[in-house]
Short mmCIF file of C-alpha atoms and ligand atoms in Angstrom, two decimals:
data_model
loop_
_atom_site.label_atom_id
_atom_site.label_comp_id
_atom_site.label_asym_id
_atom_site.label_seq_id
_atom_site.Cartn_x
_atom_site.Cartn_y
_atom_site.Cartn_z
CA MET F 19 -12.57 59.54 42.26
CA PRO F 20 -13.05 56.78 39.45
CA ARG F 21 -10.61 53.98 39.66
CA PHE F 22 -7.77 54.38 36.97
CA THR F 23 -8.26 51.82 34.27
CA HIS F 24 -5.83 51.27 31.21
CA ALA F 25 -5.75 48.61 28.06
CA ILE F 26 -2.51 46.94 29.79
CA SER F 27 -3.01 45.49 32.92
CA PHE F 28 0.50 46.38 33.89
CA VAL F 29 0.20 50.26 33.64
CA GLU F 30 -3.19 49.84 35.32
CA GLU F 31 -1.65 48.42 38.51
CA VAL F 32 1.60 50.60 38.21
CA ALA F 33 0.39 54.21 37.66
CA PRO F 34 -1.29 54.46 40.78
CA PHE F 35 1.92 53.81 42.87
CA VAL F 36 3.71 56.22 40.67
CA ARG F 37 1.58 58.84 41.59
CA LEU F 38 1.51 57.88 45.16
CA CYS F 39 5.12 58.32 45.19
CA TRP F 40 4.43 61.86 44.08
CA GLU F 41 1.78 62.27 46.97
CA MET F 42 4.55 60.88 49.40
CA GLY F 43 7.04 63.92 48.17
CA TRP F 44 9.42 61.26 46.85
CA ASN F 45 9.43 62.28 43.18
CA GLU F 46 9.19 65.76 42.57
CA ALA F 47 9.12 66.79 38.81
CA ASN F 48 10.88 64.24 36.81
CA GLY F 49 13.04 62.99 39.84
CA GLY F 50 13.16 59.25 40.22
CA ASN F 51 11.97 56.31 38.01
CA VAL F 52 10.69 52.84 37.82
CA SER F 53 11.11 49.61 35.71
CA TRP F 54 9.31 46.36 35.75
CA ARG F 55 9.91 43.39 34.11
CA LEU F 56 7.18 41.81 32.79
CA PRO F 57 6.21 38.34 32.52
CA THR F 58 6.66 37.51 28.47
CA ASP F 59 3.77 35.36 27.80
CA GLU F 60 1.24 37.86 29.40
CA ILE F 61 2.34 41.03 27.96
CA THR F 62 2.92 39.70 24.16
CA ALA F 63 -0.79 38.54 24.61
CA ILE F 64 -1.84 41.65 25.64
CA LEU F 65 0.37 43.78 23.02
CA ARG F 66 -1.13 41.42 20.19
CA ARG F 67 -4.54 41.51 21.24
CA ARG F 68 -4.53 45.22 22.02
CA PHE F 69 -2.31 46.94 19.67
CA PRO F 70 -2.04 44.75 16.78
CA ASN F 71 -0.94 47.37 14.25
CA ALA F 72 1.99 48.83 16.80
CA ARG F 73 4.76 50.23 14.29
CA GLN F 74 8.12 48.49 14.64
CA HIS F 75 10.92 50.62 16.38
CA PRO F 76 14.35 50.57 15.30
CA ALA F 77 16.61 48.63 18.10
CA VAL F 78 18.89 51.43 20.28
CA PRO F 79 21.96 50.13 21.51
CA LEU F 80 22.49 49.91 25.41
CA PRO F 81 25.61 51.54 27.03
CA GLN F 82 26.27 47.94 29.00
CA PRO F 83 25.06 44.67 27.26
CA GLN F 84 22.69 42.51 29.71
CA PRO F 85 23.09 39.15 27.75
CA THR F 86 20.62 37.37 30.56
CA LEU F 87 17.88 40.04 29.91
CA ASP F 88 17.84 39.02 26.18
CA GLY F 89 14.09 39.18 25.11
CA GLU F 90 12.76 40.58 28.42
CA TYR F 91 10.01 43.30 28.37
CA PHE F 92 10.14 46.28 30.59
CA LEU F 93 7.45 48.81 31.76
CA VAL F 94 9.67 51.97 32.20
CA THR F 95 9.26 55.69 32.97
CA GLY F 96 10.38 57.85 30.41
CA SER F 97 13.14 60.30 30.73
CA GLY F 98 12.05 63.61 31.86
CA GLN F 99 8.54 62.51 32.45
CA PHE F 100 7.05 63.67 35.91
CA PHE F 101 5.15 60.77 38.06
CA ARG F 102 2.68 63.33 38.79
CA HIS F 103 1.17 62.66 35.75
CA ALA F 104 1.34 58.89 35.89
CA LEU F 105 -2.54 58.81 35.76
CA ASP F 106 -3.53 61.64 33.51
CA HIS F 107 -0.85 60.75 31.11
CA PRO F 108 0.11 57.29 31.16
CA ASP F 109 1.08 56.81 27.40
CA GLU F 110 3.66 59.76 27.59
CA VAL F 111 4.89 58.77 31.11
CA PHE F 112 5.22 55.04 30.27
CA GLY F 113 6.63 53.14 27.33
CA ILE F 114 7.42 49.38 26.78
CA VAL F 115 10.74 48.14 25.79
CA GLN F 116 11.83 44.78 24.90
CA ILE F 117 15.45 43.72 25.09
CA VAL F 118 16.76 42.51 21.74
CA ASP F 119 19.91 41.19 20.17
CA ASN F 120 21.49 39.20 22.68
CA GLY F 121 20.93 41.91 25.01
CA THR F 122 23.11 44.39 23.40
CA ALA F 123 19.84 47.04 22.51
CA TYR F 124 16.36 47.49 23.34
CA ARG F 125 13.35 48.11 21.31
CA ARG F 126 9.84 50.65 22.07
CA VAL F 127 7.11 48.37 21.68
CA TRP F 128 4.54 50.88 23.27
CA GLY F 129 4.14 54.14 24.61
CA TYR F 130 6.44 57.12 25.04
CA VAL F 131 3.54 58.64 22.70
CA MET F 132 5.12 62.29 22.81
CA GLY F 133 8.56 60.77 21.71
CA GLY F 134 11.25 60.31 24.08
CA SER F 135 13.12 57.31 25.95
CA PRO F 136 13.66 55.12 28.99
CA THR F 137 14.78 57.13 31.86
CA SER F 138 18.35 58.30 31.80
CA GLU F 139 19.42 55.61 34.63
CA PHE F 140 18.39 52.93 32.44
CA ALA F 141 21.57 51.49 32.21
CA THR F 142 21.50 51.01 36.54
CA HIS F 143 18.23 49.70 36.08
CA LEU F 144 18.97 46.95 33.69
CA VAL F 145 22.07 46.06 35.88
CA GLY F 146 20.11 45.94 38.64
CA HIS F 147 17.64 43.76 37.08
CA ALA F 148 20.17 41.45 35.57
CA ILE F 149 21.85 40.77 39.28
CA ARG F 150 18.75 40.81 41.43
CA LYS F 151 16.97 38.17 38.71
CA ARG F 152 19.79 35.77 39.28
CA VAL F 153 20.24 36.81 42.96
CA SER F 154 16.56 35.98 43.92
CA ASN F 155 15.73 33.20 41.64
CA GLY F 156 13.56 35.94 39.55
CA ARG F 157 11.43 36.64 42.18
CA GLU F 158 12.26 40.10 41.93
CA ARG F 159 10.94 42.02 39.00
CA ILE F 160 10.62 45.87 39.59
CA VAL F 161 13.25 48.74 40.44
CA LEU F 162 11.94 51.96 42.02
CA HIS F 163 14.33 54.96 42.05
CA CYS F 164 13.06 57.79 44.24
CA HIS F 165 14.37 60.97 45.92
CA ALA F 166 12.86 60.17 49.51
CA PRO F 167 13.81 63.59 51.27
CA GLU F 168 14.56 61.92 55.10
CA PHE F 169 16.72 59.22 53.28
CA ILE F 170 18.62 61.76 51.41
CA ALA F 171 19.04 63.88 54.53
CA LEU F 172 20.87 60.93 56.23
CA SER F 173 23.94 61.26 53.90
CA PHE F 174 24.61 64.44 55.12
CA LEU F 175 24.37 63.23 58.59
CA VAL F 176 25.91 60.04 59.12
CA PRO F 177 28.98 58.34 57.58
CA LEU F 178 29.13 56.87 53.88
CA ASP F 179 29.04 53.63 55.41
CA SER F 180 26.80 50.74 54.61
CA ARG F 181 26.76 48.99 58.37
CA ALA F 182 26.79 52.36 59.97
CA LEU F 183 23.58 53.14 58.18
CA THR F 184 22.03 50.10 58.21
CA MET F 185 22.37 49.41 62.23
CA ALA F 186 21.01 52.95 62.67
CA LEU F 187 17.93 52.05 60.60
CA TRP F 188 17.42 48.68 62.30
CA GLN F 189 17.60 50.38 65.60
CA LYS F 190 14.88 52.64 65.18
CA MET F 191 11.64 50.04 64.51
CA PRO F 192 11.40 46.57 65.13
CA GLU F 193 10.00 45.84 61.65
CA CYS F 194 13.66 46.86 59.90
CA ILE F 195 15.53 43.99 60.38
CA VAL F 196 12.67 41.64 59.51
CA ILE F 197 11.45 43.78 56.12
CA PHE F 198 15.06 44.57 54.66
CA PRO F 199 17.32 42.24 56.35
CA ASP F 200 19.70 42.77 53.91
CA GLY F 201 20.43 46.14 54.94
CA VAL F 202 21.09 49.40 52.88
CA ARG F 203 24.34 49.47 51.01
CA VAL F 204 25.81 53.16 50.37
CA VAL F 205 27.30 53.88 46.99
CA PRO F 206 29.17 57.02 47.34
CA PRO F 207 28.54 60.44 45.10
CA LEU F 208 28.62 59.99 41.67
CA LEU F 209 27.15 61.64 38.40
CA PRO F 210 23.37 60.38 37.80
CA GLY F 211 22.65 58.65 34.51
CA THR F 212 26.23 57.17 33.63
CA VAL F 213 27.79 53.99 33.34
CA THR F 214 30.07 54.52 36.16
CA ILE F 215 27.15 54.55 38.86
CA ALA F 216 25.64 51.64 37.33
CA GLU F 217 29.05 49.74 37.66
CA ALA F 218 29.07 51.12 41.40
CA SER F 219 25.49 50.27 41.95
CA ALA F 220 26.16 46.89 40.68
CA VAL F 221 28.68 45.81 43.35
CA GLU F 222 26.34 46.73 45.93
CA LEU F 223 23.25 45.14 44.40
CA GLU F 224 24.75 41.84 44.49
CA LYS F 225 24.75 41.99 48.41
CA SER F 226 21.34 43.65 48.81
CA ARG F 227 17.89 44.95 47.07
CA ILE F 228 18.36 48.23 48.51
CA ILE F 229 21.15 50.63 47.57
CA SER F 230 21.68 54.37 48.56
CA TRP F 231 23.09 56.83 45.92
CA SER F 232 24.58 59.00 48.47
CA HIS F 233 23.05 62.52 48.30
CA HIS F 234 20.85 61.83 45.67
CA GLY F 235 17.86 58.80 46.36
CA ILE F 236 17.31 55.29 47.05
CA PHE F 237 17.13 52.40 44.54
CA ALA F 238 15.08 49.47 45.50
CA SER F 239 14.28 46.36 43.96
CA GLU F 240 11.14 43.91 44.53
CA GLU F 241 8.39 41.47 43.18
CA ASN F 242 5.81 44.11 42.55
CA PRO F 243 4.61 47.62 42.98
CA GLU F 244 2.84 47.20 46.08
CA ARG F 245 6.07 45.45 47.66
CA VAL F 246 8.63 48.09 46.17
CA PHE F 247 6.36 50.56 47.82
CA ALA F 248 6.03 49.17 51.26
CA LEU F 249 10.03 48.69 51.27
CA VAL F 250 10.89 52.30 50.60
CA GLU F 251 8.40 53.70 52.64
CA THR F 252 9.64 51.83 55.76
CA ILE F 253 12.95 52.90 55.09
CA GLU F 254 12.08 56.38 54.56
CA LYS F 255 9.95 56.23 57.83
CA ALA F 256 13.23 54.61 59.72
CA SER F 257 15.36 57.36 58.21
CA ALA F 258 12.68 60.08 59.47
CA ILE F 259 12.90 58.86 63.28
CA HIS F 260 16.53 58.63 62.88
CA ARG F 261 16.82 62.22 61.29
CA LYS F 262 14.57 63.59 64.15
CA VAL F 263 16.95 61.58 67.11
CA LEU F 264 19.68 62.86 65.57
CA SER F 265 18.37 66.75 65.27
CA ALA F 266 17.50 66.21 69.32
CA GLY F 267 21.03 65.57 70.14
CA GLY F 268 21.35 62.07 68.87
CA PRO F 269 20.25 58.91 70.07
CA GLN F 270 20.51 58.12 74.22
CA ARG F 271 19.64 54.06 73.02
CA GLY F 272 18.63 51.95 70.33
CA ILE F 273 17.13 48.77 69.67
CA GLY F 274 19.84 46.84 71.05
CA GLN F 275 21.75 43.82 69.19
CA ASP F 276 19.97 40.86 71.49
CA LEU F 277 16.37 42.02 70.24
CA LEU F 278 17.57 42.53 66.60
CA ILE F 279 18.89 38.74 66.90
CA GLU F 280 15.56 37.81 68.61
CA LEU F 281 13.42 39.49 66.16
CA ALA F 282 15.17 37.84 63.38
CA ASP F 283 14.63 34.57 64.87
CA HIS F 284 11.06 34.98 65.61
CA PHE F 285 10.23 36.19 61.97
CA SER F 286 12.81 34.12 60.43
CA ALA F 287 10.40 32.57 57.97
CA MET F 288 9.50 36.40 56.69
CA LEU F 289 13.10 37.34 56.09
CA VAL F 290 14.54 37.06 52.45
CA CYS F 291 18.00 36.36 53.62
CA GLU F 292 19.93 36.15 56.74
CA PRO F 293 20.77 39.74 58.17
CA ALA F 294 23.62 41.30 57.09
CA PHE F 295 25.94 42.98 59.69
CA LEU F 296 24.23 41.20 62.72
CA LYS F 297 27.08 39.11 64.06
CA ASP F 298 29.39 42.08 64.10
CA ALA F 299 26.88 44.38 65.30
CA GLY F 300 28.50 46.49 68.30
P1 13P V 420 15.33 60.48 34.57
O1 13P V 420 13.49 62.14 34.27
O2 13P V 420 15.85 60.30 33.25
O3 13P V 420 14.23 59.29 34.85
O4 13P V 420 16.11 61.31 35.60
C1 13P V 420 15.58 61.36 36.79
C2 13P V 420 16.23 60.83 37.89
O5 13P V 420 16.20 60.82 39.02
C3 13P V 420 17.79 60.93 37.99
O6 13P V 420 18.28 60.28 38.80
ZN1 ZN V 421 17.72 60.48 40.89
#
């Protein structure tokens, strides 16, 4: 298959990952969304060079102001757009917006050529970006929301408890504590696309890059498309193992606390933070 190319290098990089998420079975129809905080100098240079006559769109008020994101550019999937179409119709699936007016509004600067607007979950994406930009000192830039089936299945099988879910996943594969030492934080079942779910998510995103929208999906923040994909892939794999174990009658044993501590020590240079929950792990 010929390599996918696009005038905007960030679209060229993210679109194949978005399509891959559909191939993984994580993003049926318009399910899920992605937003990427782009480096301002690079994206403004690309837009100036490639789209010098782009029309000025009006500012659209945000439901929750995000002053720390003022001026930032985001590549965002459009509401109602299909991940499956990312390579065939990138200019419809994606758009670029800039946060303006001291973080109280956004303005479209490219994309959404068939009309439309950023994902209905944009409020949570922005609150997630504001928090994770601060907590990670600017390292994290991309947020991916997927309807990953094994992960969702667990929210029907295990308590809606961050520690219980995190320990269950850590105990299934040695990589888990290394790849997500911050654990998975659980948000209760709430109406998608609302300020309520954004506010509840904000509390948990202070503590972890990964949250569970119970009975709905995963919401994860990382540095770039490759890394956020790898993070979700690992969590979904561990979820599948855990679900299989539960289906077979429940675990007879798990990776024990001593080995988890050894893993965290041995790979300490790779951890994004001190492991959560480990000290009080039973
Ligand atoms: P959007 O099509 O608005 O991105 O919504 C999809 C979704 O998964 C809502 O949680
Ligand atoms: Zn969703």
